[in-house]
XYZ file of C-alpha atoms in Angstrom:
282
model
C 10.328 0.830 25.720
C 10.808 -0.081 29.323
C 8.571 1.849 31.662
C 9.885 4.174 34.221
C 8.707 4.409 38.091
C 6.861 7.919 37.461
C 3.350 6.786 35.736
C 1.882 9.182 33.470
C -1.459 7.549 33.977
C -2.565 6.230 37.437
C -5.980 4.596 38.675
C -6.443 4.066 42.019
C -10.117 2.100 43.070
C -11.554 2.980 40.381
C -14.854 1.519 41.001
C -18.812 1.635 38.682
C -21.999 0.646 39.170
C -25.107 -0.270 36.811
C -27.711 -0.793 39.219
C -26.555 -4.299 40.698
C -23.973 -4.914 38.571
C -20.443 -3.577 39.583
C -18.727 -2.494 35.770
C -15.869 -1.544 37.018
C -14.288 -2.957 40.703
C -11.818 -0.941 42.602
C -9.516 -0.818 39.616
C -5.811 0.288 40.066
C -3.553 0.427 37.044
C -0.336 2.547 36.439
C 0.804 3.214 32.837
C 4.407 5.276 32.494
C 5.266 7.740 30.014
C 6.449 6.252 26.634
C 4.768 2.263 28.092
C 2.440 0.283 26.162
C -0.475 -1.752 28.726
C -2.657 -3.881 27.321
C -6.346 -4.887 29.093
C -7.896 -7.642 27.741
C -10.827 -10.132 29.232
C -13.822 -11.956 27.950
C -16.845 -10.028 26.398
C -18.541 -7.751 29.230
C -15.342 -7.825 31.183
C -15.415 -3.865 32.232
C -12.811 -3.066 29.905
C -14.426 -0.119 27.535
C -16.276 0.812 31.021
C -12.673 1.558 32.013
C -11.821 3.489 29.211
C -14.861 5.728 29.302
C -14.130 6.354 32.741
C -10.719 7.608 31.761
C -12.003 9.346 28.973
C -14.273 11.301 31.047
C -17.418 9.793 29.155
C -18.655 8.148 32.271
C -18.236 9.192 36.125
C -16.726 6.140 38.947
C -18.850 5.447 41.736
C -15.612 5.311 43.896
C -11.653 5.986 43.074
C -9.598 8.400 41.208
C -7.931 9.038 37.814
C -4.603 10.865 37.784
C -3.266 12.360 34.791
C 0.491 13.991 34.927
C 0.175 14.185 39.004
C -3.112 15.715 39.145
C -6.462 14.224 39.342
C -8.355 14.325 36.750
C -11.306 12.037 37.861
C -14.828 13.563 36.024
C -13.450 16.311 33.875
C -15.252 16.746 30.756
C -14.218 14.663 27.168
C -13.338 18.020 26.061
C -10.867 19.352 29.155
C -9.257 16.060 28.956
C -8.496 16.303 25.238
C -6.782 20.268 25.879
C -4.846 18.347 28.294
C -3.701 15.792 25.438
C -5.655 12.626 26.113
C -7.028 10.937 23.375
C -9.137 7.822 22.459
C -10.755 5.636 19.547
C -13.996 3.607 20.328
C -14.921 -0.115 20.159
C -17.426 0.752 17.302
C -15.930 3.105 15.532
C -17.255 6.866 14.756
C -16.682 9.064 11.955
C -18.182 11.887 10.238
C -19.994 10.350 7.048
C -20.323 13.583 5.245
C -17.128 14.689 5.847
C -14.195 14.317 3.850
C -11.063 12.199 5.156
C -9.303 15.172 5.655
C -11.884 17.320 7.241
C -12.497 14.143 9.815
C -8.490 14.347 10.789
C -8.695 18.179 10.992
C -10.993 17.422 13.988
C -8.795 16.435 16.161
C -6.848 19.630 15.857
C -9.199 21.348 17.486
C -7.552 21.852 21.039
C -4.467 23.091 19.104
C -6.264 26.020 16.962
C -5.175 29.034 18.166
C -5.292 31.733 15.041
C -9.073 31.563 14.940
C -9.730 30.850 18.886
C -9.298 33.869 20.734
C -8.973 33.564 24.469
C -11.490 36.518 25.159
C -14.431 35.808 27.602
C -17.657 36.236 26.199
C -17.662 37.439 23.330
C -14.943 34.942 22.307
C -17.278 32.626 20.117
C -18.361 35.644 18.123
C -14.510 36.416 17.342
C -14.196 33.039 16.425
C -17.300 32.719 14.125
C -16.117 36.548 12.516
C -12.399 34.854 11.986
C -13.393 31.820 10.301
C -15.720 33.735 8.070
C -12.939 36.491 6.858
C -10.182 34.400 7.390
C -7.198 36.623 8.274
C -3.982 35.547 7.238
C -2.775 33.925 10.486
C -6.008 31.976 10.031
C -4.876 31.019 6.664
C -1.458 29.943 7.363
C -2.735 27.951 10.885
C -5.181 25.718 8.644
C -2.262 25.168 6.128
C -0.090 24.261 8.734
C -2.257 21.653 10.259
C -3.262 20.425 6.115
C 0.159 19.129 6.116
C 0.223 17.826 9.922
C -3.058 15.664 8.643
C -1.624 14.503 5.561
C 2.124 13.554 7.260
C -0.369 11.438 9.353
C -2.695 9.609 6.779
C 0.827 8.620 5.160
C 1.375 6.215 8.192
C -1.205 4.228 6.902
C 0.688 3.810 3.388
C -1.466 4.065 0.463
C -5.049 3.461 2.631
C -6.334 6.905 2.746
C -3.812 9.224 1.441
C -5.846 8.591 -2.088
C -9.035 9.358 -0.293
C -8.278 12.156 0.924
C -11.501 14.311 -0.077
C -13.400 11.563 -0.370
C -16.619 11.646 2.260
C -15.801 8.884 5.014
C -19.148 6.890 4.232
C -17.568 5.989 0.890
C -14.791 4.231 2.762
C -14.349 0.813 4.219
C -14.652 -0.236 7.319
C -11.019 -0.660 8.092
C -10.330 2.500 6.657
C -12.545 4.241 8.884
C -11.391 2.901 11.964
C -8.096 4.207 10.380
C -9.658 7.612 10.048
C -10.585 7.154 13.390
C -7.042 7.026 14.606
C -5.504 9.662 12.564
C -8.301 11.990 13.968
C -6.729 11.287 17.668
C -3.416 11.658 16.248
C -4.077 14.939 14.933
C -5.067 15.969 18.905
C -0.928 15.636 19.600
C -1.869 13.256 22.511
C 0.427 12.465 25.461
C -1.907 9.420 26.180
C -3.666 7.561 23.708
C -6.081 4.948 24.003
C -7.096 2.325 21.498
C -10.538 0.375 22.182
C -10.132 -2.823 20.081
C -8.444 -0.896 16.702
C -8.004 -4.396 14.393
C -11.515 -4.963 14.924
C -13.237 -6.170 11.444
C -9.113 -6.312 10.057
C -7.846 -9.274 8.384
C -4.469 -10.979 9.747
C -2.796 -8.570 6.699
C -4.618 -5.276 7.826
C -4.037 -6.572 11.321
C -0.471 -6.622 10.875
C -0.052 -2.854 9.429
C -2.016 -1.804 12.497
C 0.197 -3.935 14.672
C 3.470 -2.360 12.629
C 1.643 1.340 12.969
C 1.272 1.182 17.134
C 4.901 -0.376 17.449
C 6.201 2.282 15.229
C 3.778 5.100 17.796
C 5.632 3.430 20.792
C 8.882 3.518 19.704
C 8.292 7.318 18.990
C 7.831 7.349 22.896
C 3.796 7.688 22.573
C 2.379 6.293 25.568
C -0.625 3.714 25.015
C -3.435 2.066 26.847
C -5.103 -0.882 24.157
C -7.917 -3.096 24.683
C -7.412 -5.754 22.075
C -8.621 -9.101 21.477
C -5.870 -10.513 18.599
C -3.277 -11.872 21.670
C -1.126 -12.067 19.249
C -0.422 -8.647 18.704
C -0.994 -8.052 22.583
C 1.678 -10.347 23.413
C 4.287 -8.958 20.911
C 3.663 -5.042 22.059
C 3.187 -4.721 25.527
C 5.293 -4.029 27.951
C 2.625 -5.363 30.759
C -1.010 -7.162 29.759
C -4.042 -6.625 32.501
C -6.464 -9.093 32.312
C -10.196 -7.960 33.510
C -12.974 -10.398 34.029
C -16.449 -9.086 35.535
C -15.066 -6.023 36.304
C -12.247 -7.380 38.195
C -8.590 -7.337 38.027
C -7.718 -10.844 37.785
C -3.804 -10.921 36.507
C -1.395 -8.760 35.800
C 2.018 -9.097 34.333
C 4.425 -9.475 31.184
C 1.881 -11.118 28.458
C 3.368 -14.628 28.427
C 3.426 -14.771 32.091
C -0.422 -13.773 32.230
C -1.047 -16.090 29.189
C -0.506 -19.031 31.496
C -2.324 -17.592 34.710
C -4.845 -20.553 35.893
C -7.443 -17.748 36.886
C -6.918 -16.273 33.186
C -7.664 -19.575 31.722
C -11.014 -20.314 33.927
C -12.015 -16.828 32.702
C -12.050 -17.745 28.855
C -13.429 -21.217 29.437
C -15.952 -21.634 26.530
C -14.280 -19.499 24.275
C -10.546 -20.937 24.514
C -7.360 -18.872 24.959
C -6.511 -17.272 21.778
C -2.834 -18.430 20.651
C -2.660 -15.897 17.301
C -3.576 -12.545 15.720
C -6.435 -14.517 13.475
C -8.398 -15.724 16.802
C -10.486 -13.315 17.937
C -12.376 -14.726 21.099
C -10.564 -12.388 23.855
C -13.058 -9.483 22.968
């Protein structure tokens, strides 16, 4: 889906600091409603930094973060999620003890509204007294969002609708990166961003992932993916950033970047990956 001039997402000098060493360097990136970007760089490039600094999981040293027109930079994980921005992580998290289901159900959270009154104060102690008596509306919201979870672990074909109620430490470890990604489905996101989600796939579980985030695209989801398979970079994104010590060093359709002489220095050692097996761009 070709991007349009109005970005949804926009960083401008977005900038962090460890001490001596600069993370993230006076980043700018714009991402449009319904586009696809794609960062990718050598290991220790800046690129998670980047997303946590989206996310709201870290603060910039310098720069701003605009979300929808309004700047967003430092809000709290949890405001950024109400306001439909989601993420998976490089390593992935899930609950152990919790069932598949349960896990997805998560992500619904900024969308309850039966069993979350907006009353100030004492509006935990509704809440607690709701999901203990559970009302009717209560009821019919958690059915509701049963069948949202379960119209989502159906995307990923026959992986973890059969494991439904089964705790997520009994899964493998592609299938809880998948659980991962349902989870931030369930949130309804506007943005979503994907740190490295082939990560410990084979090329056959790489290429249902690969299917899964074309199919999100062409729904008009709008994406930011770190991913180190250039294959499946090259083939979904509409524009590929390519980060090395915290810098922007190219930026452009993939093919074009692919061939950048600075892009090449920066993977000398590990090679330019050519296909979805090679997995050196980390």
């Amino acid at each position: 889906m070709a991007e349009a001039t109005e970005p949804l997402l926009s960083l401008r000098g977005l900038t962090r600091r460890f001490g001596g060493l600069t993370a993230v360097d006076n980043i700018d990136l714009d991402l449009a409603k319904g586009g696809l970007v794609s960062i990718i760089g050598p290991n220790g490039a800046g690129k998670t930094t980047l997303f946590n600094l989206v996310t709201g999981l870290d603060r910039p040293d310098a720069g701003t973060v605009n979300f929808e027109g309004q700047d967003i930079t430092g809000l709290s994980p949890e405001r950024l999620a109400a306001r439909g921005i989601a993420r998976t992580f490089q390593l992935g998290r899930v609950f152990g003890n919790l069932s598949v289901m349960d896990n997805v159900l998560i992500g619904a959270h900024t969308r309850l509204r039966a069993v979350k009154p907006a009353v100030p104060v004492i509006g935990p102690l509704l809440e607690l007294g709701l999901a203990l008596l559970r009302p009717a509306s209560v009821k019919a919201e958690e059915e509701r969002l049963r069948e949202e979870v379960e119209a989502i672990l159906a995307r990923f074909g026959e992986r973890l609708l059969p494991r439904i109620d089964q705790p997520a430490y009994s899964l493998s470890y592609a299938n809880r990166r998948r659980v991962e990604i349902a989870r931030a489905l369930a949130l309804k996101p506007r943005l979503l961003l994907l740190d490295e989600p082939t990560a410990g796939m084979n090329p056959s579980e790489t290429a249902e992932m690969q299917a899964l985030v074309a199919e999100l695209k062409a729904g008009g989801l709008t994406i930011l993916l770190i991913e180190h398979k250039l294959e499946m970079v090259m083939r979904l994104s509409d524009r590929v950033i390519v980060m090395d010590e915290g810098q922007k060093i190219a930026e452009g359709p993939g093919e074009e970047v692919r061939g950048d002489p600075k892009v090449i220095e920066a993977y000398l050692g590990h090679g330019l990956p050519g296909g979805a097996e090679q997995e050196s761009a980390a």
